[in-house]
Short mmCIF file of C-alpha atoms in Angstrom, two decimals:
data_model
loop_
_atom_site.label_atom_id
_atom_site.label_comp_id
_atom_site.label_asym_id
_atom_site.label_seq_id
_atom_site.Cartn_x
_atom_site.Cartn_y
_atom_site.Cartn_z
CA UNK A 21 148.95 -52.43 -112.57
CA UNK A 22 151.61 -50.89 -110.75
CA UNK A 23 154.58 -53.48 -108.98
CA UNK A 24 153.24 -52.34 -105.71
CA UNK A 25 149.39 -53.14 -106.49
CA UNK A 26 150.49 -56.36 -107.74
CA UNK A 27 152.27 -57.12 -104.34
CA UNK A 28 149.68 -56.07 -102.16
CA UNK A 29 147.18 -57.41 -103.90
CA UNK A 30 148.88 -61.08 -103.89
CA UNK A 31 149.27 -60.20 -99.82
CA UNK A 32 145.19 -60.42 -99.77
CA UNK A 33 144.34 -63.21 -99.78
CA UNK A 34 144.73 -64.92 -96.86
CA UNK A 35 145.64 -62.89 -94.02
CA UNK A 36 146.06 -65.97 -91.48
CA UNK A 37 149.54 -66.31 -93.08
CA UNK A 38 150.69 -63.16 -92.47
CA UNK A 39 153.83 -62.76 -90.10
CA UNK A 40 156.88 -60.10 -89.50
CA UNK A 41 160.12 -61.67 -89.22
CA UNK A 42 163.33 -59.81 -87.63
CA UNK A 43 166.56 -60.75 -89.25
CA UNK A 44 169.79 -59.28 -88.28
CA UNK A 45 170.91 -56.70 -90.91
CA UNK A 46 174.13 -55.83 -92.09
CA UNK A 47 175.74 -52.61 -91.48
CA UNK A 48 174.46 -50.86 -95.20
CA UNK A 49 170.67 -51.81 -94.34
CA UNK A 50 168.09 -49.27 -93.75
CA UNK A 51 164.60 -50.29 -92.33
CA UNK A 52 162.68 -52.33 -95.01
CA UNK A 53 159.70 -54.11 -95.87
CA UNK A 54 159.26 -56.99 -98.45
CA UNK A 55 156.76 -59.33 -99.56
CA UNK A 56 156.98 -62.74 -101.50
CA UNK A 57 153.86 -64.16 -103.62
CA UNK A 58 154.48 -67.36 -102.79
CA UNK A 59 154.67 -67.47 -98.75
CA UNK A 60 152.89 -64.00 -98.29
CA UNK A 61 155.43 -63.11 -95.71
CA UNK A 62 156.33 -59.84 -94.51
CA UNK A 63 159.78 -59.01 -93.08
CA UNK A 64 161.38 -56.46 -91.74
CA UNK A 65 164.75 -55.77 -91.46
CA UNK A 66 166.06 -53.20 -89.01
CA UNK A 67 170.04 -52.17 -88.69
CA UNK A 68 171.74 -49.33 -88.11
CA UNK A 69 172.90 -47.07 -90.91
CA UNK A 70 175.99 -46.55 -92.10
CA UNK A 71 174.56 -42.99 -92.89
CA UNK A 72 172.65 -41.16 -90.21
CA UNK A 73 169.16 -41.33 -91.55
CA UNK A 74 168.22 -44.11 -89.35
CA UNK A 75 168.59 -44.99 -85.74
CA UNK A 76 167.53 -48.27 -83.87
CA UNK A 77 168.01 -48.46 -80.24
CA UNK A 78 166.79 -51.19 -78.14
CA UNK A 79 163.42 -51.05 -80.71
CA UNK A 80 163.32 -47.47 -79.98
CA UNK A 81 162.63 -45.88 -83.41
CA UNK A 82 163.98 -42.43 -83.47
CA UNK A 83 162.94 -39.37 -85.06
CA UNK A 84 166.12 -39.41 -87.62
CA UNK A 85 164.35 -42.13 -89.53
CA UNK A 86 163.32 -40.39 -92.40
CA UNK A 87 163.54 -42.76 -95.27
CA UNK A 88 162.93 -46.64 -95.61
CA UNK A 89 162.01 -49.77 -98.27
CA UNK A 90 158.24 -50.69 -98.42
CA UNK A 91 157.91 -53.95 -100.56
CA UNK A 92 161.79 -54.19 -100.98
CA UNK A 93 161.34 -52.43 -104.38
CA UNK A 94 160.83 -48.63 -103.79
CA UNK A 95 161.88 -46.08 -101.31
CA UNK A 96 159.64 -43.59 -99.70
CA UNK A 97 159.99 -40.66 -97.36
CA UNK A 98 157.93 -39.75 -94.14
CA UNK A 99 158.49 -35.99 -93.39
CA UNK A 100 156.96 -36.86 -89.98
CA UNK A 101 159.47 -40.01 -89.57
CA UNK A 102 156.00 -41.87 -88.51
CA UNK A 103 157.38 -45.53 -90.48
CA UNK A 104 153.69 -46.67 -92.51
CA UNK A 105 154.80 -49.78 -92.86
CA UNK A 106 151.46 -51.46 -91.91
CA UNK A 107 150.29 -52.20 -95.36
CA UNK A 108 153.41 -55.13 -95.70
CA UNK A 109 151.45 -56.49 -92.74
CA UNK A 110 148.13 -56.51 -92.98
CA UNK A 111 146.95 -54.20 -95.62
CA UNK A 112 143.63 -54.95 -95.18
CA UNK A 113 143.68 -53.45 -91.89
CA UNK A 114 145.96 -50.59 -91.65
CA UNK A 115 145.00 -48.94 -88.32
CA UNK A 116 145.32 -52.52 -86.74
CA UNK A 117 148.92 -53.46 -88.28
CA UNK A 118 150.12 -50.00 -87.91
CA UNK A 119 149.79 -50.24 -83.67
CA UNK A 120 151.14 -53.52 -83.82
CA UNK A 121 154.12 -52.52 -85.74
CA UNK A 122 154.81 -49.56 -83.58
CA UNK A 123 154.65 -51.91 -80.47
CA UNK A 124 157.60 -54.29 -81.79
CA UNK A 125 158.76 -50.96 -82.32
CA UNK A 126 158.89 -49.35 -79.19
CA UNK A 127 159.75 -52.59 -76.97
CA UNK A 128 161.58 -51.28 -74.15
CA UNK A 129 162.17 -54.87 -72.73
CA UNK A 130 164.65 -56.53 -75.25
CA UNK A 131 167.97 -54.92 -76.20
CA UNK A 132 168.70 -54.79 -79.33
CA UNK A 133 172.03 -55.61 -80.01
CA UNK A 134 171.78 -58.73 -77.68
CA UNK A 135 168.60 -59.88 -79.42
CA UNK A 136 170.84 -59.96 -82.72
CA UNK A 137 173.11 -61.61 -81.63
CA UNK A 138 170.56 -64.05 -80.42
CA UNK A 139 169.06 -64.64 -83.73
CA UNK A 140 172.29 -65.02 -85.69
CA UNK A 141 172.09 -66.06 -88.61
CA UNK A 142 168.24 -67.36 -87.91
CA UNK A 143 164.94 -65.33 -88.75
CA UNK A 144 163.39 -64.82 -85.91
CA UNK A 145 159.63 -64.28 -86.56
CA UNK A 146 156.60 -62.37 -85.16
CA UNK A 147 153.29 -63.33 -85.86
CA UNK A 148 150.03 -61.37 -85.51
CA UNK A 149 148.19 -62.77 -83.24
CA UNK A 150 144.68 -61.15 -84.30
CA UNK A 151 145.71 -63.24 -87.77
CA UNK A 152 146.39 -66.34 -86.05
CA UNK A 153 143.63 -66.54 -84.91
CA UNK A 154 141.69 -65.23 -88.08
CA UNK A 155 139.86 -61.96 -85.81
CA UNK A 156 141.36 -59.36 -88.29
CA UNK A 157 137.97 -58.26 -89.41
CA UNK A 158 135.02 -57.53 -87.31
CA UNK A 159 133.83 -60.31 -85.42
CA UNK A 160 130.07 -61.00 -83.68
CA UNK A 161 130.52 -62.43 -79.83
CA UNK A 162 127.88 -64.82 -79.79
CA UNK A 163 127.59 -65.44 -75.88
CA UNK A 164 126.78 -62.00 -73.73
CA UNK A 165 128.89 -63.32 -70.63
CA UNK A 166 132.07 -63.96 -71.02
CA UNK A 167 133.24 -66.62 -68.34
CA UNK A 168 136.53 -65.10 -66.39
CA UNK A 169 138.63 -68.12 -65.05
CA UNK A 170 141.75 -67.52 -63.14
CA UNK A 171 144.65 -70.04 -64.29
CA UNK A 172 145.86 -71.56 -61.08
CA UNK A 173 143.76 -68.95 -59.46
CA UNK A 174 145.88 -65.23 -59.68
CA UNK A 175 149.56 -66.00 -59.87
CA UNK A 176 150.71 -62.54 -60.18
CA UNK A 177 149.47 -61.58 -57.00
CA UNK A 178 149.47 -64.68 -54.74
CA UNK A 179 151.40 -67.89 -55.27
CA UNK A 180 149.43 -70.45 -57.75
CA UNK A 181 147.03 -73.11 -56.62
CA UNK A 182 147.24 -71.92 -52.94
CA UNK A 183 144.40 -70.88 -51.36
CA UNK A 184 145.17 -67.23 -50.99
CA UNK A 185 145.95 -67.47 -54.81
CA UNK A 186 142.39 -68.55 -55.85
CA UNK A 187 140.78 -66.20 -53.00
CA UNK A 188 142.73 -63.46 -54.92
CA UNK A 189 141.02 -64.66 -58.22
CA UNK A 190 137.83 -64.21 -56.49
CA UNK A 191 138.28 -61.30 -55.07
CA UNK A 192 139.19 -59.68 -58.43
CA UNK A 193 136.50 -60.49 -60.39
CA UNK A 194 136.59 -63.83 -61.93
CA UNK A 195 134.47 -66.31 -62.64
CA UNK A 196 135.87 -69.64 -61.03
CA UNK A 197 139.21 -71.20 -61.10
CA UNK A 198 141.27 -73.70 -62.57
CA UNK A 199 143.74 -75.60 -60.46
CA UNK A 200 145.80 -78.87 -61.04
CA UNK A 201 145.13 -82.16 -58.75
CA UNK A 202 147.34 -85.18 -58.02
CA UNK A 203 146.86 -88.50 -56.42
CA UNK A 204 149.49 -89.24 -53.52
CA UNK A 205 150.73 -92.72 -52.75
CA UNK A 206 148.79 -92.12 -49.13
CA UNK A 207 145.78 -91.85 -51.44
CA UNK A 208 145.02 -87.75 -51.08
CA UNK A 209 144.70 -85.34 -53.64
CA UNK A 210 146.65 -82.14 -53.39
CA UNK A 211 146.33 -79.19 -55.67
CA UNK A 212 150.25 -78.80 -57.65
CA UNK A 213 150.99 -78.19 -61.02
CA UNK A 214 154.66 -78.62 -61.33
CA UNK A 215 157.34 -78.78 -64.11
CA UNK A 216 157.55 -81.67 -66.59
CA UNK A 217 155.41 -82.58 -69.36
CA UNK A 218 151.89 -84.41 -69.48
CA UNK A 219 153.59 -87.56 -70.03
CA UNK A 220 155.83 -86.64 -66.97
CA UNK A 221 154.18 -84.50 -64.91
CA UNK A 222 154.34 -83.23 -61.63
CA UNK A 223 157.92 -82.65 -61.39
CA UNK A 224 159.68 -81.10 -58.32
CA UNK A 225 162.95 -79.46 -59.48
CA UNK A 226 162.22 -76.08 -60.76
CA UNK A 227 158.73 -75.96 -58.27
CA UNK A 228 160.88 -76.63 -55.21
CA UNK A 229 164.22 -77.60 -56.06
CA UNK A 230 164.49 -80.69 -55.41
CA UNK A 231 164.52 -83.72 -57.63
CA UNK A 232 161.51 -86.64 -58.08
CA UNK A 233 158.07 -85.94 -58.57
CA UNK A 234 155.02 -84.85 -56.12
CA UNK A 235 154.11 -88.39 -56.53
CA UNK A 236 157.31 -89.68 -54.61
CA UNK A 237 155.39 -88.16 -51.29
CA UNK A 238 152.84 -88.29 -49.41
CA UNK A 239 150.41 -85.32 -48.25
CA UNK A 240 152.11 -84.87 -45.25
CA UNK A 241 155.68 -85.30 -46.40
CA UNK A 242 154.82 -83.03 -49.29
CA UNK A 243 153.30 -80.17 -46.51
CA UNK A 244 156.53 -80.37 -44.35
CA UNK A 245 159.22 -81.07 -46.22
CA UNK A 246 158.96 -79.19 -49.46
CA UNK A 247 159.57 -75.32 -50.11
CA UNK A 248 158.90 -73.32 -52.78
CA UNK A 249 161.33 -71.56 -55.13
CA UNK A 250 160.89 -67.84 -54.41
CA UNK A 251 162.45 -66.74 -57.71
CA UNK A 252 161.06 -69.17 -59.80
CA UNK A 253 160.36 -67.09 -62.90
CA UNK A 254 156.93 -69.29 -62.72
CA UNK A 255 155.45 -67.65 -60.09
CA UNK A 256 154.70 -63.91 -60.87
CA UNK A 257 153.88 -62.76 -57.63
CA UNK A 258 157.75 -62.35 -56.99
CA UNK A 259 159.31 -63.38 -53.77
CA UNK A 260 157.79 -61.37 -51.63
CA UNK A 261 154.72 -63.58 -52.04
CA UNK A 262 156.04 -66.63 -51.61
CA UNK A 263 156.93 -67.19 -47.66
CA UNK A 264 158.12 -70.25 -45.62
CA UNK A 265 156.91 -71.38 -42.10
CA UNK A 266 160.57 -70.03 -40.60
CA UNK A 267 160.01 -66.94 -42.77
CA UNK A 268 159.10 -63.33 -40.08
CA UNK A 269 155.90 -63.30 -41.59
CA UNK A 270 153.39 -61.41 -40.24
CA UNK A 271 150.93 -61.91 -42.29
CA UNK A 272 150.62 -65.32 -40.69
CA UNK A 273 150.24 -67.28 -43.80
CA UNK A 274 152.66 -69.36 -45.32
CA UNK A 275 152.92 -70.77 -48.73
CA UNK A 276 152.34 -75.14 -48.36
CA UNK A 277 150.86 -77.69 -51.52
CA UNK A 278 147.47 -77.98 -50.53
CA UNK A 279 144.97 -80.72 -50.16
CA UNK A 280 141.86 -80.76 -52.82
CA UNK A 281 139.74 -80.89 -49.53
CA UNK A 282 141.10 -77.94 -48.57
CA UNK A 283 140.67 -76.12 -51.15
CA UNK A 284 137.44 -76.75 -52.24
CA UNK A 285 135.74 -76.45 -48.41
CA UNK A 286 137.91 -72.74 -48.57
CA UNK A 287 135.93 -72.00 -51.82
CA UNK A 288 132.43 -73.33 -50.88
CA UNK A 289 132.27 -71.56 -47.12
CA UNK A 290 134.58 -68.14 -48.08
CA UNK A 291 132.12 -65.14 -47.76
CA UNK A 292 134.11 -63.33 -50.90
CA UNK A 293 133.92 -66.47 -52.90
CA UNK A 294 129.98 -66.52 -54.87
CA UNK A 295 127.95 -69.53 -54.77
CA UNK A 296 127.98 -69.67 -58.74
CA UNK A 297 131.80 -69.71 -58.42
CA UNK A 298 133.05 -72.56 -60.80
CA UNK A 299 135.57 -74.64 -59.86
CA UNK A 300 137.71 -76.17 -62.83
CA UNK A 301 139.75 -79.45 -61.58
CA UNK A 302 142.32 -80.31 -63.77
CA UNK A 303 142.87 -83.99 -63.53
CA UNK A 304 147.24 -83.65 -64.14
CA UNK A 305 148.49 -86.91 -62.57
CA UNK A 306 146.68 -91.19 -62.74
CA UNK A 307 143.80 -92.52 -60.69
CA UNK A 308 142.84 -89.09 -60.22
CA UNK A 309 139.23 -89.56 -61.65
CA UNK A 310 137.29 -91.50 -59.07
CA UNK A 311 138.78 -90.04 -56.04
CA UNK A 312 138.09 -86.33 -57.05
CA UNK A 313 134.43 -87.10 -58.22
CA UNK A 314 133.86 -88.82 -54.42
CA UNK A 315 135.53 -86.04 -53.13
CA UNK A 316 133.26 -83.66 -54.84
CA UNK A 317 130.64 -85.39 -54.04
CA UNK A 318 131.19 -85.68 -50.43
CA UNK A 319 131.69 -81.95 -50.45
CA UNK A 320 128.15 -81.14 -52.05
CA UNK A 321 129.97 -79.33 -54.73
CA UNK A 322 128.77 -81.21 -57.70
CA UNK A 323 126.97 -77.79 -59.06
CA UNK A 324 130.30 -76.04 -58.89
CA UNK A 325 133.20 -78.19 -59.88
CA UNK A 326 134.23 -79.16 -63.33
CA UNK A 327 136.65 -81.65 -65.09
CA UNK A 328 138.99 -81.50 -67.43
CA UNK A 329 141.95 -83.29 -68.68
CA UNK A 330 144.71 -83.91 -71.86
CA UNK A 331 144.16 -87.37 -71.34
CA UNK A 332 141.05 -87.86 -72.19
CA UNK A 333 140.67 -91.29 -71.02
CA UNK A 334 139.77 -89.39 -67.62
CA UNK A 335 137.20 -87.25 -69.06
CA UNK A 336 135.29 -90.57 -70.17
CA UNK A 337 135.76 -92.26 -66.51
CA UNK A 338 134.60 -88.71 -64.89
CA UNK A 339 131.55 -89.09 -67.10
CA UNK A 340 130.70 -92.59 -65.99
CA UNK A 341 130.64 -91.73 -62.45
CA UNK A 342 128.75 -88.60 -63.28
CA UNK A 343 126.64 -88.15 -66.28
CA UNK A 344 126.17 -84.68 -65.16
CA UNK A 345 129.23 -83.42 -65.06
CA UNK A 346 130.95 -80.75 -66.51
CA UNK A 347 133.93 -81.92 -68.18
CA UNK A 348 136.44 -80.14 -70.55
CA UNK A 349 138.45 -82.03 -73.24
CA UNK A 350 142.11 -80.44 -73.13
CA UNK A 351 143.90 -79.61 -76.46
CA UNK A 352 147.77 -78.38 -76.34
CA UNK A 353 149.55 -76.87 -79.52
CA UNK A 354 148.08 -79.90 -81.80
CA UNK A 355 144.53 -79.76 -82.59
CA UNK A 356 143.91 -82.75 -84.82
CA UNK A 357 140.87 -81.68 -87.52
CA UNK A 358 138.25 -83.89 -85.41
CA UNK A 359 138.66 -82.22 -82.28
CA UNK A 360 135.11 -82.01 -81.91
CA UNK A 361 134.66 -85.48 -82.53
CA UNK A 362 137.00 -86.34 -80.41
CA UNK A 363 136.21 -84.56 -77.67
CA UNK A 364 132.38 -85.92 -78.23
CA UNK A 365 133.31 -89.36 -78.09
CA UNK A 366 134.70 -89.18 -74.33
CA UNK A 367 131.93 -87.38 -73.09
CA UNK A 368 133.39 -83.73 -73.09
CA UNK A 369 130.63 -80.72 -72.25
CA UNK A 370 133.73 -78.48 -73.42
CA UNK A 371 136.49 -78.40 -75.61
CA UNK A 372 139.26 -76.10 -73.84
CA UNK A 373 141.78 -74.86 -76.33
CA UNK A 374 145.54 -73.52 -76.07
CA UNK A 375 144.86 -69.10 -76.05
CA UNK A 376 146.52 -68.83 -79.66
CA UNK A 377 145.13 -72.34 -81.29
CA UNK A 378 141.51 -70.93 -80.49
CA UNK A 379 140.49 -70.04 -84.16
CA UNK A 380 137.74 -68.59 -85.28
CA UNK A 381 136.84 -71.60 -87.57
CA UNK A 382 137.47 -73.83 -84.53
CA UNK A 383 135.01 -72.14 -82.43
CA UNK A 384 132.59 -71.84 -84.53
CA UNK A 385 133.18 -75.80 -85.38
CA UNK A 386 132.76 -76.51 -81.26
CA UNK A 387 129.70 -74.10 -80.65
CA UNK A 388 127.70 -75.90 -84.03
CA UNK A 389 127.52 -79.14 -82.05
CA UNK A 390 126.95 -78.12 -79.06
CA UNK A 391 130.26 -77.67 -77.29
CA UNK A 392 131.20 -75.06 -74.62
CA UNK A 393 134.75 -73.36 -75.51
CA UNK A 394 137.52 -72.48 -73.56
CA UNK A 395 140.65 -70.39 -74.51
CA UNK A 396 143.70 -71.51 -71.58
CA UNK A 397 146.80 -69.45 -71.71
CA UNK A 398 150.64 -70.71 -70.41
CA UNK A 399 152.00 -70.31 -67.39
CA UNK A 400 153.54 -66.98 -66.91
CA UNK A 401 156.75 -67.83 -68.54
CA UNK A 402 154.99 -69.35 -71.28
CA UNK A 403 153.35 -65.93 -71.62
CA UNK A 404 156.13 -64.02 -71.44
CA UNK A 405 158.04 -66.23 -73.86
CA UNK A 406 155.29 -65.64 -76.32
CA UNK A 407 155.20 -61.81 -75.73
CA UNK A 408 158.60 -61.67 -76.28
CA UNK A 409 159.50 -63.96 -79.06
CA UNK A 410 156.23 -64.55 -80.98
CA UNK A 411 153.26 -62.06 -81.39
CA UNK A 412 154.07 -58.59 -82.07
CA UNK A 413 150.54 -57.09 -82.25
CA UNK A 414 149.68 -58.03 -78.13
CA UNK A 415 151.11 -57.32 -75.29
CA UNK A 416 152.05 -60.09 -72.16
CA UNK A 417 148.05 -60.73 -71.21
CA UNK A 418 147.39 -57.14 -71.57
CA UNK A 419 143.53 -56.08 -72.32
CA UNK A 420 144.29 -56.04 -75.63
CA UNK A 421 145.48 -59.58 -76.07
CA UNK A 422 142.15 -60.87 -74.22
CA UNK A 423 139.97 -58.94 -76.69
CA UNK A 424 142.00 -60.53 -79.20
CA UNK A 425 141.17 -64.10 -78.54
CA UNK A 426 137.89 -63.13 -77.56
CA UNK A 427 137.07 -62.21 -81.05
CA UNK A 428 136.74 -65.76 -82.04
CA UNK A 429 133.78 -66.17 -79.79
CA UNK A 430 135.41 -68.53 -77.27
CA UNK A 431 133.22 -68.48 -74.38
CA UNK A 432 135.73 -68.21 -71.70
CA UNK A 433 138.79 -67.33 -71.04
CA UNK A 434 141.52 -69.39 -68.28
CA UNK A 435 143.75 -66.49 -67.62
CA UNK A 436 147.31 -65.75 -65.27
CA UNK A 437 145.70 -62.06 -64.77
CA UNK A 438 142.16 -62.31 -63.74
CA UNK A 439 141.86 -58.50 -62.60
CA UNK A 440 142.74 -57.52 -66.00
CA UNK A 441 140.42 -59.71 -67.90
CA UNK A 442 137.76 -58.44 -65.24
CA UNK A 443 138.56 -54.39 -66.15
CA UNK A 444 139.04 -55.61 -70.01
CA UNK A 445 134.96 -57.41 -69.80
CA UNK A 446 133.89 -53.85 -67.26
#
């Protein structure tokens, strides 16, 4: 057996621990690949040449390459200077690794010289998505329809959680919605996700720039005082979007928090919004249980609105006012190995899991006893942090990262882009 046989095949076995890491080179490096038994981890190393026969421009691979490393131990030549480095990745699917590579390849969005001097001395690492999630091979989508929920409603092309936002969503093809819900001290609910954490949520400071939380008001206050942040990186629908009651706008519309009330009467009686149109309610800040499930109530909308909530204390208290309820039991970056139990014993219909922890093995796990799945993704500069610092084989909520996740037979996905996950399901 050859050194290179012996290398790949130690690189077989499990391909969820694959990953490419970037580490600055020094100025004698050439483009190279390497592999280590132990960790099963592929890196590549990419530097500009002291002699000319390779070229690396912000991730723009030129057509001077014309040698590299594969497996750190011999060098080959490509007389078309097309780099087949895929088999380092995943060499048990070539085509797949190959069109990743080339896209960390051919980023035009990072420069390269800045993002070494970024890294330092630090190994900065690229996973594969598709192996994350353990959809390398060929993968049987159990469910025909594919549930297409817009994440705050469409925050590329309307501000979040506003009504115009979750018309958008509509309007392009989804599903439903998710959108985030807080108790006031007056005792409304408004619709506001905010910065912080779930422990701190909420927050005002990047949202509007101001400090305290959306709890510190009340509706009203909250309607006339508070602005948002036009160049919050946050809100993808740019600036332009995002107007202010003493903004020329004459669109007459202007961008306010909104009342749950609101909302949900906009979504009920809106001719472009379908009666089937689900309604996810996130329940983000306390006490929000009770009040939302009268609201709902109230409304008539118990058919169309859902639950869900990381604190699943809420999930069990929605389920005691309803036993009919749809509720979703909210996992972030840690799923503990009972999620499913877990999510059980507070009553959960639906387990929703964070885009990249939504396994294969974990769906399957969820669908065997009889729980709906969910795949969320971030906010958009959660996405884009991903895109630009952690999977390599996907783009920023591109078609081709929904088909991705998709392969582990989640049942629906909670997206920033709704019109692309509607033209990626066409």
């Amino acid at each position: 057996m050859t050194e290179m046989s012996r290398v790949r095949n130690s690189m077989t076995r499990r391909r969820s621990d694959y990953l490419v890491s970037i580490v600055p080179a020094s100025s004698s490096s050439v483009m190279r690949t390497t592999a280590m038994n132990g960790s099963r981890v592929a890196t590549l190393v990419f530097g500009v040449c002291l002699c000319t026969t390779i070229t690396v421009t912000t991730f723009q691979l030129q057509h001077k390459v014309n040698s590299y490393m594969n497996m750190g131990s011999r060098v080959y030549s490509s007389p078309n200077s097309d780099p087949i480095i895929a088999a380092a990745v995943l060499p048990q699917n070539n085509v797949f690794a190959k069109g990743g590579t080339q896209k960390l390849l051919t980023r035009h969005d990072i420069d390269f010289e800045q993002l070494l001097q970024q890294v330092g001395s630090e190994t900065r690492q690229y996973y594969s998505l598709a192996s994350t999630l353990n959809v390398t091979h060929d993968v049987q989508i159990e469910h025909m329809h594919i549930k297409n929920i817009g994440h705050r409603g469409s925050p590329y092309t309307a501000l979040e959680n506003t009504g115009r936002s979750f018309l958008h969503a509509a309007q392009a093809g989804a599903d439903g919605v998710e959108l985030d819900v807080f108790l006031l001290k007056c005792g409304t609910l408004v619709v506001f996700h905010g910065s912080g954490d779930d422990t701190n949520p909420g927050l005002l400071d990047s949202y509007c720039g101001v400090e305290g939380s959306i709890l510190d008001y009340t509706a009203e206050e909250a309607r006339r005082l508070l602005t948002f942040n036009k160049h919050y990186d946050e809100f993808g629908c740019g600036p332009d979007e995002i107007t202010h009651p003493d903004d020329d706008d004459t669109n007459n519309h202007y961008c306010y928090i909104h009342t749950l009330e609101e909302v949900l009467v906009t979504l009920r009686d809106h001719p472009d919004v379908k009666p089937e149109f689900a309604i996810k309610i996130e329940l983000k800040g306390p006490s929000t249980a009770a009040p939302t499930v009268e609201l709902v109530r109230k409304l008539d909308m118990r058919h169309r609105c859902h639950y869900s909530s990381f604190d699943h204390s809420r999930i069990a208290e929605v389920r005691a006012l309803d036993e009919h309820a749809i509720t979703g039991a909210l996992f972030g970056d840690y799923v503990p190995h009972n999620f499913s139990d877990i999510a059980i014993s507070v009553g959960a219909s639906e387990v929703h899991l964070k885009y990249d922890t939504a396994t294969f093995e974990r769906v399957r796990i969820a669908h065997r006893v009889g729980l709906n799945t969910m795949a969320w993704f971030r906010g958009p500069i959660g996405m884009k942090e991903d895109y630009l610092t952690r999977y390599f084989d996907v783009g920023n909520e591109d078609e081709e990262m929904y088909k991705t996740v998709l392969r582990s037979g989640v049942q629906s996905l909670c997206v920033n882009r709704p019109d692309v996950l509607a033209k990626a399901l066409a």
